[in-house]
Coordinates of C-alpha atoms and ligand atoms in Angstrom, one line a residue:
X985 CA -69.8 18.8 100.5
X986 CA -67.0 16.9 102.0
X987 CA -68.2 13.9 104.6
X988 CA -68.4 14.5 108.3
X989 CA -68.4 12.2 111.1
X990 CA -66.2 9.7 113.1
X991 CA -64.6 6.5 112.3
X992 CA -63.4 3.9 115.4
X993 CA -60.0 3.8 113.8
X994 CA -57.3 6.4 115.3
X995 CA -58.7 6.0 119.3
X996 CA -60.0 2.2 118.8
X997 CA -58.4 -0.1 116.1
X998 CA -59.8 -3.1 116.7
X999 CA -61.3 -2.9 120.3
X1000 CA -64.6 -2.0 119.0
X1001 CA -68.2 -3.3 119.9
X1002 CA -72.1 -2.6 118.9
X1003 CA -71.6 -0.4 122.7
X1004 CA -69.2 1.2 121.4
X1005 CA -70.9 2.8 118.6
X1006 CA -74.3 3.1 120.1
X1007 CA -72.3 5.1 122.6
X1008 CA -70.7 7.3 119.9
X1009 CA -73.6 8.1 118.0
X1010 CA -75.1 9.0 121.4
X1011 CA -72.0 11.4 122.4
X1012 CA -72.4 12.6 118.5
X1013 CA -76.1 13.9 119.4
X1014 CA -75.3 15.1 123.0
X1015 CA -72.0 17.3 122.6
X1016 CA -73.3 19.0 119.6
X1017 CA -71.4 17.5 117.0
X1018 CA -74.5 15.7 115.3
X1019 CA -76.6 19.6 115.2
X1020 CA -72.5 21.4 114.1
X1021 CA -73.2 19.4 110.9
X1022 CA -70.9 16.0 111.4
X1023 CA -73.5 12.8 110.3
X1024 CA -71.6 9.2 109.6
X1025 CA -71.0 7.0 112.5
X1026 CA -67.9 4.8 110.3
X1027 CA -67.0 1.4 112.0
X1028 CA -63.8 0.7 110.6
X1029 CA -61.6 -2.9 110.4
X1030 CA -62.8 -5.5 113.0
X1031 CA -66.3 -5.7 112.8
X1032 CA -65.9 -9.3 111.3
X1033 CA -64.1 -12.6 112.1
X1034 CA -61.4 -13.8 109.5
X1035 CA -63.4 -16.4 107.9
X1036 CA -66.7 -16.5 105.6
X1037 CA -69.2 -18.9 106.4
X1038 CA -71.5 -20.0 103.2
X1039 CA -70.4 -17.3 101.4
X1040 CA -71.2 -14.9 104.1
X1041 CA -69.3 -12.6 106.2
X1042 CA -69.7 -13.1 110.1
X1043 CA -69.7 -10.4 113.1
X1044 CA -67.6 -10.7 115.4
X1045 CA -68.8 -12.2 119.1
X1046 CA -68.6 -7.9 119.7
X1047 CA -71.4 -7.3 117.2
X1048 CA -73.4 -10.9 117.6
X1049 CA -76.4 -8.5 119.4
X1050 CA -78.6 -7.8 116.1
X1051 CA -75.3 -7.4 113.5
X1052 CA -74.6 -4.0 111.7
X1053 CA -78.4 -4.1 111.0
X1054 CA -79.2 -3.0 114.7
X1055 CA -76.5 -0.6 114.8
X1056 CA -78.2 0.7 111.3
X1057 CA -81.5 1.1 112.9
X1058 CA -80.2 2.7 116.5
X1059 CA -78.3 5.3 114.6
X1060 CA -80.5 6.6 112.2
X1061 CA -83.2 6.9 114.5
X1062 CA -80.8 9.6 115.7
X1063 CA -80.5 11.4 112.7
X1064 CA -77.1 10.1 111.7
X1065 CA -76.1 8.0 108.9
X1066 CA -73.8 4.4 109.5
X1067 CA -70.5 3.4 107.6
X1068 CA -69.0 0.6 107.2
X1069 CA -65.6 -1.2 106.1
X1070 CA -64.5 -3.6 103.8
X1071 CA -61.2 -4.6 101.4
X1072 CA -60.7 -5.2 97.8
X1073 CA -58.3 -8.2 99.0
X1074 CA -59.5 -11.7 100.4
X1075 CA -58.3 -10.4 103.9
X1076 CA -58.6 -6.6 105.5
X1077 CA -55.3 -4.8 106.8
X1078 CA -56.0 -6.5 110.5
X1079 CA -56.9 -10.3 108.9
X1080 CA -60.7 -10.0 108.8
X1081 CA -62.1 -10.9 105.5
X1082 CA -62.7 -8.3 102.6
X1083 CA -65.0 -8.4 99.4
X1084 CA -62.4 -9.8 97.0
X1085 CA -64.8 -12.0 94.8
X1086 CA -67.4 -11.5 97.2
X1087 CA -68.1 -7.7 96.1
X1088 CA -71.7 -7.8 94.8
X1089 CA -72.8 -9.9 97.3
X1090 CA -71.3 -7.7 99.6
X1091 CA -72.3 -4.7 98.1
X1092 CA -75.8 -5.8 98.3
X1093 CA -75.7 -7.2 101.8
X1094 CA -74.5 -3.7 103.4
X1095 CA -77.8 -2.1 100.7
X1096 CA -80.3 -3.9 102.7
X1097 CA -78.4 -3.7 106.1
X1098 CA -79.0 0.2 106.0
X1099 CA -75.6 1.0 105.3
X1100 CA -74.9 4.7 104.4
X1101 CA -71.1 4.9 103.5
X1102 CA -68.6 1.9 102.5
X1103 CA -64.6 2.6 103.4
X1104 CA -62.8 0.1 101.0
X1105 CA -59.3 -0.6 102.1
X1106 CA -56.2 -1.7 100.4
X1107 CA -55.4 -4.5 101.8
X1108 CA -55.0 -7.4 99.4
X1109 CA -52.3 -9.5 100.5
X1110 CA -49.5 -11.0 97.7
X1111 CA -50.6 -14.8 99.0
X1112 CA -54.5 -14.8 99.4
X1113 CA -54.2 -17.3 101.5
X1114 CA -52.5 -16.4 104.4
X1115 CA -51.5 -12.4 104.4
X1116 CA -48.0 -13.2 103.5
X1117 CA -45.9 -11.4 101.3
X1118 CA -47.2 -8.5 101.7
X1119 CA -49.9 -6.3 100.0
X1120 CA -50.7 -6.3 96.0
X1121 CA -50.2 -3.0 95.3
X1122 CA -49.8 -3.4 91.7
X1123 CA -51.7 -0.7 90.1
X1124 CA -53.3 -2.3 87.5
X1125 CA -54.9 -4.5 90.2
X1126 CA -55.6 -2.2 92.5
X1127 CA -57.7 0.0 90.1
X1128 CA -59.3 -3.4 89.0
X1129 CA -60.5 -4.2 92.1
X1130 CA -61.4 -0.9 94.0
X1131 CA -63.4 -0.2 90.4
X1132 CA -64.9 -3.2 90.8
X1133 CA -66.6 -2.6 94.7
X1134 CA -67.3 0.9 93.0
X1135 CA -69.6 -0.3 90.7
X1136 CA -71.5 -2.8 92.8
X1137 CA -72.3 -0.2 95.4
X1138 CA -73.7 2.4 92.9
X1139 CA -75.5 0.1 91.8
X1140 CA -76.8 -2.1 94.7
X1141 CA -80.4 0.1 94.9
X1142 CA -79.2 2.5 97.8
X1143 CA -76.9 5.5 98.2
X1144 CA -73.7 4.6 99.6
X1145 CA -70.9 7.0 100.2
X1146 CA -67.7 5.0 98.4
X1147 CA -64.6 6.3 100.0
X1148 CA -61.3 4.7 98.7
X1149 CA -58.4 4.0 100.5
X1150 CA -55.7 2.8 98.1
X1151 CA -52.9 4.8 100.7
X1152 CA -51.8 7.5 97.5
X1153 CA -53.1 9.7 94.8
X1154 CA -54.1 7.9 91.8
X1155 CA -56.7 9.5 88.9
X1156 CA -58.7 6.8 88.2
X1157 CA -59.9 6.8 91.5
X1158 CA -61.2 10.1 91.1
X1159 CA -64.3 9.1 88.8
X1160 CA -65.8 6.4 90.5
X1161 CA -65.1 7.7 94.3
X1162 CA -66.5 10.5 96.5
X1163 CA -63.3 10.6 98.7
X1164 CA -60.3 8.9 98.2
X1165 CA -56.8 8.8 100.6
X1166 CA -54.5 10.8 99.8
X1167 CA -51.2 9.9 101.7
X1168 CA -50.9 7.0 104.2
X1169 CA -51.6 6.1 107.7
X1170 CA -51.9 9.4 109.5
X1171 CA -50.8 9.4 113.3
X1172 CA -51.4 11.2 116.2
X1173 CA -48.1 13.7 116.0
X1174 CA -47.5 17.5 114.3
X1175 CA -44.8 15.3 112.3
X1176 CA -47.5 13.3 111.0
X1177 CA -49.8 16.3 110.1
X1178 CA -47.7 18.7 108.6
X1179 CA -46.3 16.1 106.2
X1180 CA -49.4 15.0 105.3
X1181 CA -50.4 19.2 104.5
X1182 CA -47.1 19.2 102.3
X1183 CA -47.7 16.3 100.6
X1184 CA -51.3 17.1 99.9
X1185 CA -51.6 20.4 99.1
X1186 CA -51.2 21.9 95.8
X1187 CA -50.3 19.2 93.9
X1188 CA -54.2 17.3 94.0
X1189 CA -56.0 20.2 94.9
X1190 CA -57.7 20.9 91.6
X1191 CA -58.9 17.2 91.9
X1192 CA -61.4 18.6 94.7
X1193 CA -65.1 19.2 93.4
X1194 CA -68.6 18.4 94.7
X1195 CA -68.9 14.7 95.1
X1196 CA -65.6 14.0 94.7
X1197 CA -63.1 15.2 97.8
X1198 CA -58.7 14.5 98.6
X1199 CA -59.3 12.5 101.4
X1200 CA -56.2 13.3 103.9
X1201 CA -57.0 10.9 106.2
X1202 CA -59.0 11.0 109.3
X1203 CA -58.5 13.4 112.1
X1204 CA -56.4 13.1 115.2
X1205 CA -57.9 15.3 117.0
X1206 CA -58.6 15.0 120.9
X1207 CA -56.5 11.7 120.6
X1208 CA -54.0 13.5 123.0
X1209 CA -50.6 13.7 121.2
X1210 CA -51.4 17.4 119.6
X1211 CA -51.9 20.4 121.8
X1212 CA -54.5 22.9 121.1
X1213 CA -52.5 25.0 119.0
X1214 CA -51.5 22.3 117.0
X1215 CA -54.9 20.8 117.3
X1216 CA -56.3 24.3 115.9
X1217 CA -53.7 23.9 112.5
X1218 CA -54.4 20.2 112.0
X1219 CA -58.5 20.9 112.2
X1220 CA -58.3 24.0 110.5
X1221 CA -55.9 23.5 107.4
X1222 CA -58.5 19.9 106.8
X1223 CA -61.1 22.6 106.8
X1224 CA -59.1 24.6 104.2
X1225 CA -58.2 21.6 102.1
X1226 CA -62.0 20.7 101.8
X1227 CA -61.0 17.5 103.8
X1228 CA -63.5 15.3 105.0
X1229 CA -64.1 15.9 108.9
X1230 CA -64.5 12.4 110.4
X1231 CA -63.2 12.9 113.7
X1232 CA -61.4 10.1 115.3
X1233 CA -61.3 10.2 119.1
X1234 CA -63.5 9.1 121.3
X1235 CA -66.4 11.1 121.8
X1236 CA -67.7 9.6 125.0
X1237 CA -64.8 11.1 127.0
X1238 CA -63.8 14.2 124.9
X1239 CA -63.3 17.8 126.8
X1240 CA -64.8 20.8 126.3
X1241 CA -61.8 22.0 124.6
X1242 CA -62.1 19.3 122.3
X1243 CA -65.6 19.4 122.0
X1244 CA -65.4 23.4 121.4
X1245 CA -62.9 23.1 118.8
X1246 CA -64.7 20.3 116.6
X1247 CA -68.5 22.1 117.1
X1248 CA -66.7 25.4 115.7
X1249 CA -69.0 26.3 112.9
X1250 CA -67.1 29.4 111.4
X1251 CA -64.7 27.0 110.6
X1252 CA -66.8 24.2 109.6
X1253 CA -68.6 26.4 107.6
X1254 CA -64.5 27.1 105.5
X1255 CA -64.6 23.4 104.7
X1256 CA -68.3 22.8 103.9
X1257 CA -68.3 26.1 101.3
X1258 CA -70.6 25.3 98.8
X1259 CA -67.7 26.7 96.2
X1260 CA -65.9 23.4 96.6
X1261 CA -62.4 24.4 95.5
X1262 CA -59.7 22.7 97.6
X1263 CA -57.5 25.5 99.3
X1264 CA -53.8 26.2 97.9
X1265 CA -50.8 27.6 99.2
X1266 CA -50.4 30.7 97.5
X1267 CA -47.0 31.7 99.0
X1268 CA -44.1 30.1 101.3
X1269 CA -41.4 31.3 102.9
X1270 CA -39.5 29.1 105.1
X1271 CA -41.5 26.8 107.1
X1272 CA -44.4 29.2 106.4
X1273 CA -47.0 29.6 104.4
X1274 CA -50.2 31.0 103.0
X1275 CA -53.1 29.4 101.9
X1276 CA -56.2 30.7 99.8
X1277 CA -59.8 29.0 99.7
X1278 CA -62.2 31.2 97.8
X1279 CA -66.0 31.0 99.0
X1280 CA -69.3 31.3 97.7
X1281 CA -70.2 34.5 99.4
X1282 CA -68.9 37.8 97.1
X1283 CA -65.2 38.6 97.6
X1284 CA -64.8 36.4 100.5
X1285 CA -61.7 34.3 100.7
X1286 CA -60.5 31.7 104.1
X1287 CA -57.0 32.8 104.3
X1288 CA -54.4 30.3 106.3
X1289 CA -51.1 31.2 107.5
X1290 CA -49.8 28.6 108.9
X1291 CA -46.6 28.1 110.9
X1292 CA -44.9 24.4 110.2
X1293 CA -42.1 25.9 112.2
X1294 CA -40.1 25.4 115.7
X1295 CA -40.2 29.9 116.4
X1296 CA -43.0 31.7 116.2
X1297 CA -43.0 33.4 113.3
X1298 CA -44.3 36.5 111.7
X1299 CA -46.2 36.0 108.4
X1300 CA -47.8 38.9 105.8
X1301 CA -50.0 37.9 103.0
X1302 CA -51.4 40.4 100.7
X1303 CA -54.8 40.7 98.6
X1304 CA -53.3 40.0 95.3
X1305 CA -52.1 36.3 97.2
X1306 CA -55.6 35.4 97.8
X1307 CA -57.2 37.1 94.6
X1308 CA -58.7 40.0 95.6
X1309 CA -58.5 43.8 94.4
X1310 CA -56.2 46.1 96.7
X1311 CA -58.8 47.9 98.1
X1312 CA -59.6 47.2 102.1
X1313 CA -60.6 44.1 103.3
X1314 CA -61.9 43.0 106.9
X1315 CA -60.4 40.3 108.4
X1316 CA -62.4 38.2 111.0
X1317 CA -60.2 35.3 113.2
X1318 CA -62.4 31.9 113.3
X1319 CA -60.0 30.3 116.0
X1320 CA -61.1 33.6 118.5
X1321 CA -64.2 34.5 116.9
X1322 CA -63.2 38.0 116.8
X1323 CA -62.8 40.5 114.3
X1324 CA -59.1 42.2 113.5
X1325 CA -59.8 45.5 111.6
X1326 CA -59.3 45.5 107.9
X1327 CA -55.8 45.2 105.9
X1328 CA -53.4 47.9 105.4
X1329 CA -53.0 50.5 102.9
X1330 CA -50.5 48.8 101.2
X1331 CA -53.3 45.6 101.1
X1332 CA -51.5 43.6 103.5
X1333 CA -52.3 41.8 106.9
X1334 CA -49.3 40.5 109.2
X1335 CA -48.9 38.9 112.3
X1336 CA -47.1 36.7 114.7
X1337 CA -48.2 32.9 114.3
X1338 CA -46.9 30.4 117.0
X1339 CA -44.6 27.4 116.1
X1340 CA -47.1 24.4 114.5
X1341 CA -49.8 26.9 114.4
X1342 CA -52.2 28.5 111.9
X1343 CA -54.3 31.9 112.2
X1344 CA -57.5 31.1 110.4
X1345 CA -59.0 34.3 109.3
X1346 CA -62.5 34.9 107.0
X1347 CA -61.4 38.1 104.5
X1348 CA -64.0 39.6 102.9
X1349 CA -62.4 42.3 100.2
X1350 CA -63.5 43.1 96.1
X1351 CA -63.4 40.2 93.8
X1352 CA -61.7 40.7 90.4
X1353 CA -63.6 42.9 88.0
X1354 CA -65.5 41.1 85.5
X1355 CA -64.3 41.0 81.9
X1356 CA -65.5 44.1 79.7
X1357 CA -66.9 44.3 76.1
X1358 CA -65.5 42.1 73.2
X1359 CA -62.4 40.1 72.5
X1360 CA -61.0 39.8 75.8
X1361 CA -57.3 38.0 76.7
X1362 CA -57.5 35.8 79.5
X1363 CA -54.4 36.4 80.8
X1364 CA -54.7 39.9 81.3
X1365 CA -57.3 39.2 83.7
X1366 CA -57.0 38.3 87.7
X1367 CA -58.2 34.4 88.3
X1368 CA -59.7 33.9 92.0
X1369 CA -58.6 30.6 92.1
X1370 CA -55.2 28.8 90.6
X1371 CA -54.6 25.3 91.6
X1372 CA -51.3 24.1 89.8
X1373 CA -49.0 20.8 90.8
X1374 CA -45.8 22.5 90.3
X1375 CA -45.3 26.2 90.8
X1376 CA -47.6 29.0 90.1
X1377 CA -50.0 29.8 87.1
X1378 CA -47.8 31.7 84.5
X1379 CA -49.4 34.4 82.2
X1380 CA -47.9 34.2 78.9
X1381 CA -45.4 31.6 79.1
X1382 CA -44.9 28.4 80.1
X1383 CA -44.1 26.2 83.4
X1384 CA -40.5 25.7 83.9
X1385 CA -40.6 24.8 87.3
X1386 CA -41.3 25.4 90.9
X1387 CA -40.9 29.3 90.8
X1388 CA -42.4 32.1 89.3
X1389 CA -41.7 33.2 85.9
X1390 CA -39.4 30.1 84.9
X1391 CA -40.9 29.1 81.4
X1392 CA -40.3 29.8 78.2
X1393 CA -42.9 31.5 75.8
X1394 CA -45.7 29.0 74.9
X1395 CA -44.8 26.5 73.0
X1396 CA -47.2 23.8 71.3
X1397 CA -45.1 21.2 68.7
X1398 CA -43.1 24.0 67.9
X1399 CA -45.6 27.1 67.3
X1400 CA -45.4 29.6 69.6
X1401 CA -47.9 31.8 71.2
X1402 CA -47.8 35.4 72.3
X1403 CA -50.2 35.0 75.2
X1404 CA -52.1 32.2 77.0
X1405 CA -51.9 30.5 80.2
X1406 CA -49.0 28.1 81.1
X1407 CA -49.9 25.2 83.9
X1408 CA -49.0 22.1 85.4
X1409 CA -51.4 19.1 85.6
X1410 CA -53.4 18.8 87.8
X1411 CA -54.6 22.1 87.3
X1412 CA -57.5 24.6 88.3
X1413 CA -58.0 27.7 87.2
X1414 CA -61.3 29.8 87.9
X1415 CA -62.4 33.0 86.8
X1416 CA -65.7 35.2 87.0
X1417 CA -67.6 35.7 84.0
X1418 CA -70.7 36.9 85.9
X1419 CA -72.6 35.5 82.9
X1420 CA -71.1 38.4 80.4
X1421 CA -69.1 35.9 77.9
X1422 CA -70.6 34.2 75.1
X1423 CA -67.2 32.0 74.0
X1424 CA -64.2 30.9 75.6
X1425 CA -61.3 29.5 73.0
X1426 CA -58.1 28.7 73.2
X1427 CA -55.3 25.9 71.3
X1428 CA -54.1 23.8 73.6
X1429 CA -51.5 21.0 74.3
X1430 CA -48.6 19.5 76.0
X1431 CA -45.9 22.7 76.3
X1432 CA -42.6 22.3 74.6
X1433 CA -41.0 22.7 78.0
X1434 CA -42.5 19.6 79.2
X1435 CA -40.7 16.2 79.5
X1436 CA -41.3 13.1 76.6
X1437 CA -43.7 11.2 78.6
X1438 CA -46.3 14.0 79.8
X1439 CA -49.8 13.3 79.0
X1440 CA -52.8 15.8 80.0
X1441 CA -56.1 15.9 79.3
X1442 CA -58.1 19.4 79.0
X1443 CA -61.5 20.1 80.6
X1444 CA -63.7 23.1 80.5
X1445 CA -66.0 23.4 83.1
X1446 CA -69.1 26.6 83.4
X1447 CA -70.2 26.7 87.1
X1448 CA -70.2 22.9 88.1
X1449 CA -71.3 22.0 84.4
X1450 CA -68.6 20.1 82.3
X1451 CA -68.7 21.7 78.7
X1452 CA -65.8 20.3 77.3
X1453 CA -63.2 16.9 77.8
X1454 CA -60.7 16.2 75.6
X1455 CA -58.8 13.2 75.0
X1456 CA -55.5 12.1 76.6
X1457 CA -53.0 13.8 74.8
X1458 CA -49.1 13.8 74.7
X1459 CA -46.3 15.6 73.5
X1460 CA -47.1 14.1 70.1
X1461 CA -50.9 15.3 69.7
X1462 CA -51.7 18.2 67.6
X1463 CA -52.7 21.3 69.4
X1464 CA -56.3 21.2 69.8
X1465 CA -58.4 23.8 68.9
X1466 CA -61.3 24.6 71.5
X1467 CA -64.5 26.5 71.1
X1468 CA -66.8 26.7 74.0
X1469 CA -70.4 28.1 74.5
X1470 CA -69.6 29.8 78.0
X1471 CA -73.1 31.9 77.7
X1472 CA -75.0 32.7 81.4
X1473 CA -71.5 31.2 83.0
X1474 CA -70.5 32.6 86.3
X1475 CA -67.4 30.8 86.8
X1476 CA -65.1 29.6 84.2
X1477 CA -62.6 26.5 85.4
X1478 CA -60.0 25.4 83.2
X1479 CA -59.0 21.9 84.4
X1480 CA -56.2 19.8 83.2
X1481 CA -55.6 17.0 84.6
X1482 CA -52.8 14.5 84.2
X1483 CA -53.5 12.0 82.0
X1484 CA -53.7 9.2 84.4
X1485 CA -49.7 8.7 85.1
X1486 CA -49.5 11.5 88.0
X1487 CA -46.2 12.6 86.3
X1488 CA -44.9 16.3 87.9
X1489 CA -43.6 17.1 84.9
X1490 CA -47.1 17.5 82.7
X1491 CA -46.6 21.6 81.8
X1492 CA -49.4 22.0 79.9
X1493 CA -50.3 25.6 77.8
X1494 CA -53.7 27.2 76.9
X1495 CA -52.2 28.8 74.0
X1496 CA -53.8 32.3 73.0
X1497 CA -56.8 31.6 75.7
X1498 CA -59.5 34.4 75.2
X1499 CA -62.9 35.1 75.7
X1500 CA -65.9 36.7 73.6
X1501 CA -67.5 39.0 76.2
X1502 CA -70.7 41.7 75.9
X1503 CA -71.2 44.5 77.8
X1504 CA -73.0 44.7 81.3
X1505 CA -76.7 44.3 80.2
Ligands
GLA2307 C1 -55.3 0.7 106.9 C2 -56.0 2.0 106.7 C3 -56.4 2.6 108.0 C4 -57.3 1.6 108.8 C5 -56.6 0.3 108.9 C6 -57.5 -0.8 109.4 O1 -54.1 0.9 107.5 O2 -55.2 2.9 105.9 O3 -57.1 3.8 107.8 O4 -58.5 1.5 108.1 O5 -56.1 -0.2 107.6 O6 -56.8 -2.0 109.5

């Protein structure tokens, strides 16, 4: 499940020392925070001088007492795991040196150190030699070099947590990292954290699975520029996005209100589901919105409605948003701990939000029925889950756009198709099969609606199983025909993702998509 801990970063930058994070780890144990579930003590930049000696890199006078070594040793005698940081260029962001050429030597050193988690940066400066011109962000390069730190710590002989900071989305990350940033620096203002949920949210969530986690950048909370309602949206919307929870304040001072609202397990327990889908906005009106997570437990769904706003603002979502029948749901707060009653008879909940705030709220209602006896067409039936870069899933017709409805009917080099699914790359979509299908087919391909350069590639996945990957394909592939063995599947998730060029305009169509379904046994 997505990482949790703290990283010296946002409250520290480089005024770290081994006291420091002895310190942390301690105020990690003592406020809770260790036994709510949070486990990496991350020193970021600054833990090194700017200069190798013999090949090796050198601690800074700050960490001369025993080295990252000691630090190792102190904090997992308390249960918690140690991170680390390091660059793909000869020089970090703040001028200490990174791994480039160095990065099995490295990669090894940090192995027998104790290291538990490795932050690679993104550093690399134009001129090696002294940081000028700024950074190489040539993407060749970077996906060159970040690959190239991947593969030495999977395979320097201990687990290592790789998470990738290359300051943007790009898919080849995805593989080879468990978390990888998203946007860039985040700061310690609502400007900063509802730009980064905009930028963040639908269009990489089907990325999210197990292992491999959108990494929105660290949190800002108890660093004093957020208020608690904001506080409450920023902590809670990471929670919904399946962010990693490394706090970044400094736990040795924190409040209780602080404390209280990063020890909150309800919500915790929203971003750790064991599910692993990456929450999406499901509807948006204004500077509002509502957001969908399904969890693991039957029928039950995090619901967000979030306020970006200056006015408070009321906001109504309904069970059809969030994928659930129309039949009543309860509705439990996780901000308040408290319980609000059940939805409406019309299936909808609404209330005031306050400007920059969310209500977080646990809905437990009636999952889609499963499919019945024989042919079945999958667009006819309810998904719980649609993750989709631009716009919303569309039954029977293509992507046009941003809104609903805006396609054209499926098209795949030229031959149309009465039903099927029409999506935009990256895309999620999950239904429940509650192990009653045998075969899931479908024709698929670039849509005729898409631009000349998309390329996709298709995926079908059975519960956290992948059963089928096809090639990258582009608006000159044939349609491909797929056949899948879905028998004793729970949860069917058709994934397409974008090919590796992170275009927005990869419409994609699962022409005449249907299942071969038995009765309930
Ligand atoms: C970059 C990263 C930050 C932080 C600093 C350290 O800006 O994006 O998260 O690690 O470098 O110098």
């Amino acid at each position: 499940m997505p990482p949790m801990g703290w990283s010296s970063w946002n409250a520290f930058q480089c005024n770290i020392s081994s006291q420091l994070i002895r310190d942390t780890a301690d105020a990690m144990v003592s406020s809770g925070m260790r036994d709510a579930g949070y486990e990496y003590v991350n020193i970021d930049d600054c833990w090194l001088t700017n200069t190798r000696s013999d090949g090796q890199p050198q601690f800074t006078q700050q960490f001369a007492d025993g080295g990252i070594p000691a630090i190792a040793e102190y904090v997992h005698e308390r249960g918690l795991k140690l991170g680390i940081y390091s660059d793909r260029g000869a020089f970090t962001c703040a001028g200490r040196v990174g791994s480039r050429g160095f990065e099995t030597e490295d990669a090894r050193l940090y192995a027998s150190w104790g290291v538990d988690y490795l932050k690679y940066d993104n550093g690399d400066y134009l001129d090696v030699n002294n940081m000028a011109g700024g950074h190489n962000l040539n993407e060749g390069v970077m996906r060159e070099q970040h690959g190239r730190m991947a593969a030495a710590v999977a395979s320097s002989g201990r687990p290592i947590v790789f998470s990738l900071s290359a300051w943007a989305f790009y898919e080849w990350a995805v593989p080879f990292s468990n978390l990888w940033r998203t946007t860039g620096d985040i700061t310690d203002s609502w400007a900063s954290i509802s730009g980064i949920i905009n930028s963040s949210g639908n269009r990489l969530a089907a990325y999210a699975a197990p292992n491999h986690w959108n990494d929105p950048d660290m949190l800002q909370v108890g660093n004093g520029g957020l208020n608690l309602t904001e506080s409450r949206a920023h902590f809670g919307m990471w929670a919904m996005m399946s962010a990693p929870l490394i706090s970044g304040n400094d736990l040795r001072s924190m409040n209780q209100e602080t404390t209280d609202l990063l020890v909150n397990r309800e919500v915790i327990a929203i971003d750790q589901d064991p599910l692993g889908l990456q929450g999406v906005r499901v509807s948006q009106s204004g500077m509002t919105s509502v957001w969908a997570k399904p969890l693991g437990a039957f029928g039950a769904r995090a619901v967000a409605l979030l306020n970006q706003g200056e006015g408070q603002q009321n906001i109504t979502f309904s069970l059809a948003d969030v994928g659930l029948q129309n039949q009543a749901a309860t509705l439990r707060d996780l901000w308040e701990g408290r319980d609000l009653g059940t939805t409406n008879a019309n299936g909808q909940f609404s209330t005031m939000v306050p400007a920059h705030g969310m209500l977080l709220l646990r809905v437990v209602g009636v999952e889609p029925d499963l499919p019945g006896a024989g042919q079945i067409d999958v667009s006819r039936l309810d998904p719980i889950y649609a993750a989709n870069a631009l716009g919303p899933l569309e039954r029977n017709r293509s992507v046009g756009g941003a809104a609903g409805g805006d396609g054209q009917p499926i098209a795949i080099r030229g031959a149309t198709f009465d039903t099927g699914l029409g999506v935009a790359a990256g895309s999620l979509i999950v239904y429940r099969l509650g192990s009653r299908c045998t075969r899931f087919q479908a024709v698929a391909g670039i849509d005729d609606q898409a631009n000349g350069s998309a390329t996709v590639a298709f995926e079908v996945w059975g519960d956290n199983q992948k059963l089928f990957q096809s090639d990258i394909v582009n608006r000159n592939s044939a349609a491909l025909p797929i056949d899948v063995d879905v028998t004793g599947v729970f949860r069917l998730k058709l994934k397409v993702t974008n090919g590796l060029d992170d275009a927005n305009q990869d419409f994609a169509s699962w022409g005449d998509a249907r299942l071969v379904c038995a009765a309930a046994g």
